[in-house]
Amino acid sequence: MRSKTSIELFRYWNATRGDRNLPRRDEIAPGDIRSLLPDVFILQRRPDGTIRFRLAGTRICTLFGGELRDQPFSALWQEAEGAEIDEVAGRVMAECSPMLLTAFCRTAAGETLDLELLLAPLASADGKNDRLLGALSPLTRPQWLRMSPITALITTDLRVLPPLSDMSRNDVDVHPAATSVGVVDGGGGTLQLRVLNGDRRD
């Protein structure tokens, strides 16, 4: 991981879930992650199957030029990638496997920016794994940041983070030697995800 926000939120998520696959939404105490909240979001799968924002931090909303609550998660990405991003989010929920995404974007004014996104599974109060706890962080902080809204994200890399048994709770500030999900051009402008098995490197 390259973003301090991703690192700290992942540590908090790990500590909160303990030995379980995922924590519950009511166990996430905003006061415990107060400094991270502007870059944190929660997604929920609705009864109609869409994955939408339950909430999004102020810095995230500013990046995209408006309130994101109730907006589809896929709406943040270029149109050709929206369905596959929903599949990625659904996989995190179904398999209780956190993922780390790197994305590239342009602003309405033409500037470019790289961002990092953490997606971690989160259960409703009844234990149903239908939510995600996430963080979205720019990897650089140019002077023009948040002065011009982002138009759309394009995924450049996805990684499935290792299970807790394979990674120390205190060893998440290095690039995790996880399963890598490469993004390849399937032709015709369509992006496809390809899973690559990686070995841990010290």
PDB file of C-alpha atoms in Angstrom:
ATOM      1  CA  MET A   1       0.000   0.000   0.000  1.00  0.00           C
ATOM      2  CA  ARG A   2       1.187   3.501  -0.797  1.00  0.00           C
ATOM      3  CA  SER A   3      -1.469   5.591   0.936  1.00  0.00           C
ATOM      4  CA  LYS A   4      -1.273   6.230   4.677  1.00  0.00           C
ATOM      5  CA  THR A   5      -5.077   6.381   4.739  1.00  0.00           C
ATOM      6  CA  SER A   6      -5.349   2.900   3.201  1.00  0.00           C
ATOM      7  CA  ILE A   7      -2.789   1.526   5.656  1.00  0.00           C
ATOM      8  CA  GLU A   8      -4.478   2.972   8.735  1.00  0.00           C
ATOM      9  CA  LEU A   9      -7.998   1.984   7.668  1.00  0.00           C
ATOM     10  CA  PHE A  10      -6.879  -1.559   6.840  1.00  0.00           C
ATOM     11  CA  ARG A  11      -5.229  -1.877  10.256  1.00  0.00           C
ATOM     12  CA  TYR A  12      -8.413  -0.630  11.928  1.00  0.00           C
ATOM     13  CA  TRP A  13     -10.590  -3.005   9.898  1.00  0.00           C
ATOM     14  CA  ASN A  14      -8.321  -5.938  10.830  1.00  0.00           C
ATOM     15  CA  ALA A  15      -8.369  -5.028  14.527  1.00  0.00           C
ATOM     16  CA  THR A  16     -12.146  -4.580  14.559  1.00  0.00           C
ATOM     17  CA  ARG A  17     -12.956  -7.896  12.906  1.00  0.00           C
ATOM     18  CA  GLY A  18     -10.626  -9.899  15.153  1.00  0.00           C
ATOM     19  CA  ASP A  19     -10.693 -13.571  14.130  1.00  0.00           C
ATOM     20  CA  ARG A  20     -13.838 -13.196  11.994  1.00  0.00           C
ATOM     21  CA  ASN A  21     -14.062 -12.722   8.240  1.00  0.00           C
ATOM     22  CA  LEU A  22     -15.453  -9.203   8.593  1.00  0.00           C
ATOM     23  CA  PRO A  23     -16.702  -6.709  11.191  1.00  0.00           C
ATOM     24  CA  ARG A  24     -20.268  -5.357  11.452  1.00  0.00           C
ATOM     25  CA  ARG A  25     -21.203  -1.825  10.480  1.00  0.00           C
ATOM     26  CA  ASP A  26     -22.250  -0.980  14.044  1.00  0.00           C
ATOM     27  CA  GLU A  27     -18.761  -1.907  15.266  1.00  0.00           C
ATOM     28  CA  ILE A  28     -17.136   0.837  13.202  1.00  0.00           C
ATOM     29  CA  ALA A  29     -16.747   3.781  15.572  1.00  0.00           C
ATOM     30  CA  PRO A  30     -16.246   7.059  13.666  1.00  0.00           C
ATOM     31  CA  GLY A  31     -14.369   8.513  16.604  1.00  0.00           C
ATOM     32  CA  ASP A  32     -11.715   5.816  16.271  1.00  0.00           C
ATOM     33  CA  ILE A  33     -10.903   6.868  12.706  1.00  0.00           C
ATOM     34  CA  ARG A  34     -11.760  10.560  12.940  1.00  0.00           C
ATOM     35  CA  SER A  35      -8.703  11.679  10.979  1.00  0.00           C
ATOM     36  CA  LEU A  36      -9.527   9.294   8.128  1.00  0.00           C
ATOM     37  CA  LEU A  37     -13.221  10.122   7.725  1.00  0.00           C
ATOM     38  CA  PRO A  38     -12.859  12.721   4.910  1.00  0.00           C
ATOM     39  CA  ASP A  39     -11.350   9.958   2.704  1.00  0.00           C
ATOM     40  CA  VAL A  40     -13.581   7.075   3.839  1.00  0.00           C
ATOM     41  CA  PHE A  41     -16.755   5.698   2.270  1.00  0.00           C
ATOM     42  CA  ILE A  42     -19.272   2.893   2.817  1.00  0.00           C
ATOM     43  CA  LEU A  43     -21.001   1.044  -0.020  1.00  0.00           C
ATOM     44  CA  GLN A  44     -24.102  -1.138   0.217  1.00  0.00           C
ATOM     45  CA  ARG A  45     -25.699  -3.619  -2.140  1.00  0.00           C
ATOM     46  CA  ARG A  46     -29.352  -2.609  -2.500  1.00  0.00           C
ATOM     47  CA  PRO A  47     -32.267  -5.077  -2.927  1.00  0.00           C
ATOM     48  CA  ASP A  48     -32.225  -4.368  -6.677  1.00  0.00           C
ATOM     49  CA  GLY A  49     -28.593  -5.534  -6.839  1.00  0.00           C
ATOM     50  CA  THR A  50     -27.008  -2.118  -7.383  1.00  0.00           C
ATOM     51  CA  ILE A  51     -24.029  -1.134  -5.248  1.00  0.00           C
ATOM     52  CA  ARG A  52     -24.385   2.434  -4.016  1.00  0.00           C
ATOM     53  CA  PHE A  53     -22.749   4.842  -1.605  1.00  0.00           C
ATOM     54  CA  ARG A  54     -24.234   4.883   1.894  1.00  0.00           C
ATOM     55  CA  LEU A  55     -21.868   7.690   2.769  1.00  0.00           C
ATOM     56  CA  ALA A  56     -18.722   9.325   1.439  1.00  0.00           C
ATOM     57  CA  GLY A  57     -16.217  11.620   3.117  1.00  0.00           C
ATOM     58  CA  THR A  58     -16.041  15.292   2.302  1.00  0.00           C
ATOM     59  CA  ARG A  59     -12.715  15.106   0.451  1.00  0.00           C
ATOM     60  CA  ILE A  60     -14.035  12.323  -1.784  1.00  0.00           C
ATOM     61  CA  CYS A  61     -17.183  14.264  -2.636  1.00  0.00           C
ATOM     62  CA  THR A  62     -15.110  17.356  -3.401  1.00  0.00           C
ATOM     63  CA  LEU A  63     -12.881  15.341  -5.745  1.00  0.00           C
ATOM     64  CA  PHE A  64     -15.923  14.338  -7.794  1.00  0.00           C
ATOM     65  CA  GLY A  65     -17.674  17.689  -7.571  1.00  0.00           C
ATOM     66  CA  GLY A  66     -20.758  16.723  -5.580  1.00  0.00           C
ATOM     67  CA  GLU A  67     -22.475  14.596  -2.944  1.00  0.00           C
ATOM     68  CA  LEU A  68     -22.077  10.859  -3.620  1.00  0.00           C
ATOM     69  CA  ARG A  69     -24.630   9.461  -1.157  1.00  0.00           C
ATOM     70  CA  ASP A  70     -27.030   7.062  -2.955  1.00  0.00           C
ATOM     71  CA  GLN A  71     -24.983   7.305  -6.169  1.00  0.00           C
ATOM     72  CA  PRO A  72     -23.866   4.041  -7.876  1.00  0.00           C
ATOM     73  CA  PHE A  73     -20.245   3.096  -7.183  1.00  0.00           C
ATOM     74  CA  SER A  74     -19.862   2.286 -10.875  1.00  0.00           C
ATOM     75  CA  ALA A  75     -20.708   5.905 -11.782  1.00  0.00           C
ATOM     76  CA  LEU A  76     -17.216   6.958 -10.654  1.00  0.00           C
ATOM     77  CA  TRP A  77     -15.568   4.892 -13.402  1.00  0.00           C
ATOM     78  CA  GLN A  78     -15.438   5.170 -17.165  1.00  0.00           C
ATOM     79  CA  GLU A  79     -18.596   3.701 -18.664  1.00  0.00           C
ATOM     80  CA  ALA A  80     -16.919   0.640 -20.206  1.00  0.00           C
ATOM     81  CA  GLU A  81     -15.576  -0.390 -16.804  1.00  0.00           C
ATOM     82  CA  GLY A  82     -18.647   0.160 -14.633  1.00  0.00           C
ATOM     83  CA  ALA A  83     -20.065  -3.379 -14.775  1.00  0.00           C
ATOM     84  CA  GLU A  84     -16.695  -4.972 -14.002  1.00  0.00           C
ATOM     85  CA  ILE A  85     -16.128  -2.638 -11.049  1.00  0.00           C
ATOM     86  CA  ASP A  86     -19.475  -3.767  -9.635  1.00  0.00           C
ATOM     87  CA  GLU A  87     -18.276  -7.356 -10.045  1.00  0.00           C
ATOM     88  CA  VAL A  88     -15.099  -6.515  -8.129  1.00  0.00           C
ATOM     89  CA  ALA A  89     -17.085  -4.943  -5.282  1.00  0.00           C
ATOM     90  CA  GLY A  90     -19.454  -7.911  -5.271  1.00  0.00           C
ATOM     91  CA  ARG A  91     -16.499 -10.288  -5.056  1.00  0.00           C
ATOM     92  CA  VAL A  92     -15.131  -8.475  -2.017  1.00  0.00           C
ATOM     93  CA  MET A  93     -18.527  -8.903  -0.324  1.00  0.00           C
ATOM     94  CA  ALA A  94     -19.111 -12.512  -1.356  1.00  0.00           C
ATOM     95  CA  GLU A  95     -15.607 -13.810  -0.625  1.00  0.00           C
ATOM     96  CA  CYS A  96     -14.846 -11.492   2.328  1.00  0.00           C
ATOM     97  CA  SER A  97     -11.554 -10.670   0.605  1.00  0.00           C
ATOM     98  CA  PRO A  98     -10.278  -7.075   0.841  1.00  0.00           C
ATOM     99  CA  MET A  99      -8.937  -5.594  -2.374  1.00  0.00           C
ATOM    100  CA  LEU A 100      -6.567  -2.755  -3.163  1.00  0.00           C
ATOM    101  CA  LEU A 101      -7.131  -0.811  -6.386  1.00  0.00           C
ATOM    102  CA  THR A 102      -4.987   1.752  -8.144  1.00  0.00           C
ATOM    103  CA  ALA A 103      -6.732   4.079 -10.564  1.00  0.00           C
ATOM    104  CA  PHE A 104      -5.849   6.848 -13.008  1.00  0.00           C
ATOM    105  CA  CYS A 105      -8.064   9.806 -13.762  1.00  0.00           C
ATOM    106  CA  ARG A 106      -8.279  13.158 -15.491  1.00  0.00           C
ATOM    107  CA  THR A 107     -10.024  16.240 -14.206  1.00  0.00           C
ATOM    108  CA  ALA A 108     -12.424  18.395 -16.162  1.00  0.00           C
ATOM    109  CA  ALA A 109      -9.513  20.823 -16.655  1.00  0.00           C
ATOM    110  CA  GLY A 110      -7.237  18.126 -18.082  1.00  0.00           C
ATOM    111  CA  GLU A 111      -4.945  17.435 -15.115  1.00  0.00           C
ATOM    112  CA  THR A 112      -4.078  13.814 -14.322  1.00  0.00           C
ATOM    113  CA  LEU A 113      -3.981  12.036 -10.978  1.00  0.00           C
ATOM    114  CA  ASP A 114      -3.315   8.562  -9.569  1.00  0.00           C
ATOM    115  CA  LEU A 115      -5.432   7.315  -6.667  1.00  0.00           C
ATOM    116  CA  GLU A 116      -5.526   4.306  -4.365  1.00  0.00           C
ATOM    117  CA  LEU A 117      -8.721   2.629  -3.182  1.00  0.00           C
ATOM    118  CA  LEU A 118      -9.142   0.111  -0.393  1.00  0.00           C
ATOM    119  CA  LEU A 119     -12.267  -2.073  -0.394  1.00  0.00           C
ATOM    120  CA  ALA A 120     -12.901  -4.166   2.732  1.00  0.00           C
ATOM    121  CA  PRO A 121     -15.996  -6.296   3.457  1.00  0.00           C
ATOM    122  CA  LEU A 122     -18.439  -5.092   6.090  1.00  0.00           C
ATOM    123  CA  ALA A 123     -21.583  -6.727   7.455  1.00  0.00           C
ATOM    124  CA  SER A 124     -24.931  -5.176   8.309  1.00  0.00           C
ATOM    125  CA  ALA A 125     -26.102  -5.338  11.916  1.00  0.00           C
ATOM    126  CA  ASP A 126     -27.852  -8.647  11.142  1.00  0.00           C
ATOM    127  CA  GLY A 127     -24.583 -10.177   9.923  1.00  0.00           C
ATOM    128  CA  LYS A 128     -25.358 -10.051   6.184  1.00  0.00           C
ATOM    129  CA  ASN A 129     -22.203  -9.244   4.201  1.00  0.00           C
ATOM    130  CA  ASP A 130     -23.734  -6.623   1.929  1.00  0.00           C
ATOM    131  CA  ARG A 131     -21.505  -3.610   2.609  1.00  0.00           C
ATOM    132  CA  LEU A 132     -17.982  -2.370   1.989  1.00  0.00           C
ATOM    133  CA  LEU A 133     -15.788  -0.071   4.026  1.00  0.00           C
ATOM    134  CA  GLY A 134     -13.437   1.818   1.759  1.00  0.00           C
ATOM    135  CA  ALA A 135     -10.927   4.602   1.405  1.00  0.00           C
ATOM    136  CA  LEU A 136     -10.051   6.690  -1.642  1.00  0.00           C
ATOM    137  CA  SER A 137      -6.788   8.636  -1.529  1.00  0.00           C
ATOM    138  CA  PRO A 138      -4.841  10.643  -4.118  1.00  0.00           C
ATOM    139  CA  LEU A 139      -1.256   9.375  -4.329  1.00  0.00           C
ATOM    140  CA  THR A 140       0.054  12.882  -4.927  1.00  0.00           C
ATOM    141  CA  ARG A 141      -1.140  16.274  -3.695  1.00  0.00           C
ATOM    142  CA  PRO A 142      -0.734  18.793  -6.546  1.00  0.00           C
ATOM    143  CA  GLN A 143      -1.705  22.401  -5.914  1.00  0.00           C
ATOM    144  CA  TRP A 144      -4.755  22.128  -8.148  1.00  0.00           C
ATOM    145  CA  LEU A 145      -6.148  19.135  -6.222  1.00  0.00           C
ATOM    146  CA  ARG A 146      -9.926  19.457  -5.645  1.00  0.00           C
ATOM    147  CA  MET A 147     -10.108  22.665  -7.679  1.00  0.00           C
ATOM    148  CA  SER A 148     -11.395  20.766 -10.738  1.00  0.00           C
ATOM    149  CA  PRO A 149     -13.645  17.685 -10.423  1.00  0.00           C
ATOM    150  CA  ILE A 150     -12.585  14.237 -11.590  1.00  0.00           C
ATOM    151  CA  THR A 151     -14.382  13.067 -14.721  1.00  0.00           C
ATOM    152  CA  ALA A 152     -13.924   9.265 -14.430  1.00  0.00           C
ATOM    153  CA  LEU A 153     -11.614   6.655 -12.931  1.00  0.00           C
ATOM    154  CA  ILE A 154      -9.727   4.029 -14.947  1.00  0.00           C
ATOM    155  CA  THR A 155      -8.402   0.987 -13.071  1.00  0.00           C
ATOM    156  CA  THR A 156      -4.686   0.331 -13.524  1.00  0.00           C
ATOM    157  CA  ASP A 157      -4.144  -2.399 -10.923  1.00  0.00           C
ATOM    158  CA  LEU A 158      -6.118  -4.589  -8.501  1.00  0.00           C
ATOM    159  CA  ARG A 159      -4.778  -6.778  -5.713  1.00  0.00           C
ATOM    160  CA  VAL A 160      -6.553  -9.200  -3.428  1.00  0.00           C
ATOM    161  CA  LEU A 161      -5.041  -8.640   0.012  1.00  0.00           C
ATOM    162  CA  PRO A 162      -3.727 -11.749   1.802  1.00  0.00           C
ATOM    163  CA  PRO A 163      -5.777 -13.431   4.529  1.00  0.00           C
ATOM    164  CA  LEU A 164      -4.892 -12.480   8.078  1.00  0.00           C
ATOM    165  CA  SER A 165      -3.014 -15.736   8.601  1.00  0.00           C
ATOM    166  CA  ASP A 166      -0.612 -14.761   5.800  1.00  0.00           C
ATOM    167  CA  MET A 167       0.112 -11.186   6.883  1.00  0.00           C
ATOM    168  CA  SER A 168       1.007  -9.660  10.208  1.00  0.00           C
ATOM    169  CA  ARG A 169      -1.412  -7.028  11.512  1.00  0.00           C
ATOM    170  CA  ASN A 170       1.556  -4.679  11.831  1.00  0.00           C
ATOM    171  CA  ASP A 171       3.008  -5.458   8.399  1.00  0.00           C
ATOM    172  CA  VAL A 172       0.580  -3.726   6.072  1.00  0.00           C
ATOM    173  CA  ASP A 173       2.660  -0.716   5.105  1.00  0.00           C
ATOM    174  CA  VAL A 174       4.572  -2.715   2.491  1.00  0.00           C
ATOM    175  CA  HIS A 175       3.189  -3.796  -0.859  1.00  0.00           C
ATOM    176  CA  PRO A 176       1.222  -6.958   0.041  1.00  0.00           C
ATOM    177  CA  ALA A 177       2.325 -10.036  -1.913  1.00  0.00           C
ATOM    178  CA  ALA A 178      -1.229 -10.819  -2.766  1.00  0.00           C
ATOM    179  CA  THR A 179      -3.016 -12.254  -5.717  1.00  0.00           C
ATOM    180  CA  SER A 180      -2.734  -9.647  -8.429  1.00  0.00           C
ATOM    181  CA  VAL A 181      -5.672  -8.955 -10.707  1.00  0.00           C
ATOM    182  CA  GLY A 182      -4.273  -7.429 -13.862  1.00  0.00           C
ATOM    183  CA  VAL A 183      -6.270  -5.093 -16.068  1.00  0.00           C
ATOM    184  CA  VAL A 184      -5.918  -5.919 -19.742  1.00  0.00           C
ATOM    185  CA  ASP A 185      -7.463  -4.541 -22.912  1.00  0.00           C
ATOM    186  CA  GLY A 186      -9.908  -7.100 -24.249  1.00  0.00           C
ATOM    187  CA  GLY A 187     -10.322  -5.249 -27.535  1.00  0.00           C
ATOM    188  CA  GLY A 188     -12.952  -2.789 -28.599  1.00  0.00           C
ATOM    189  CA  GLY A 189     -12.220  -0.598 -25.593  1.00  0.00           C
ATOM    190  CA  THR A 190     -13.441  -3.248 -23.148  1.00  0.00           C
ATOM    191  CA  LEU A 191     -11.371  -3.871 -20.032  1.00  0.00           C
ATOM    192  CA  GLN A 192     -11.021  -7.393 -18.694  1.00  0.00           C
ATOM    193  CA  LEU A 193      -9.691  -8.576 -15.357  1.00  0.00           C
ATOM    194  CA  ARG A 194      -7.086 -11.319 -15.266  1.00  0.00           C
ATOM    195  CA  VAL A 195      -6.070 -13.053 -12.030  1.00  0.00           C
ATOM    196  CA  LEU A 196      -2.336 -13.618 -11.535  1.00  0.00           C
ATOM    197  CA  ASN A 197      -1.092 -15.706  -8.632  1.00  0.00           C
ATOM    198  CA  GLY A 198       1.854 -14.061  -6.884  1.00  0.00           C
ATOM    199  CA  ASP A 199       4.336 -15.273  -4.275  1.00  0.00           C
ATOM    200  CA  ARG A 200       5.144 -13.384  -1.095  1.00  0.00           C
ATOM    201  CA  ARG A 201       8.465 -11.576  -1.141  1.00  0.00           C
ATOM    202  CA  ASP A 202      10.230 -10.234   1.914  1.00  0.00           C
TER     203      ASP A 202
END
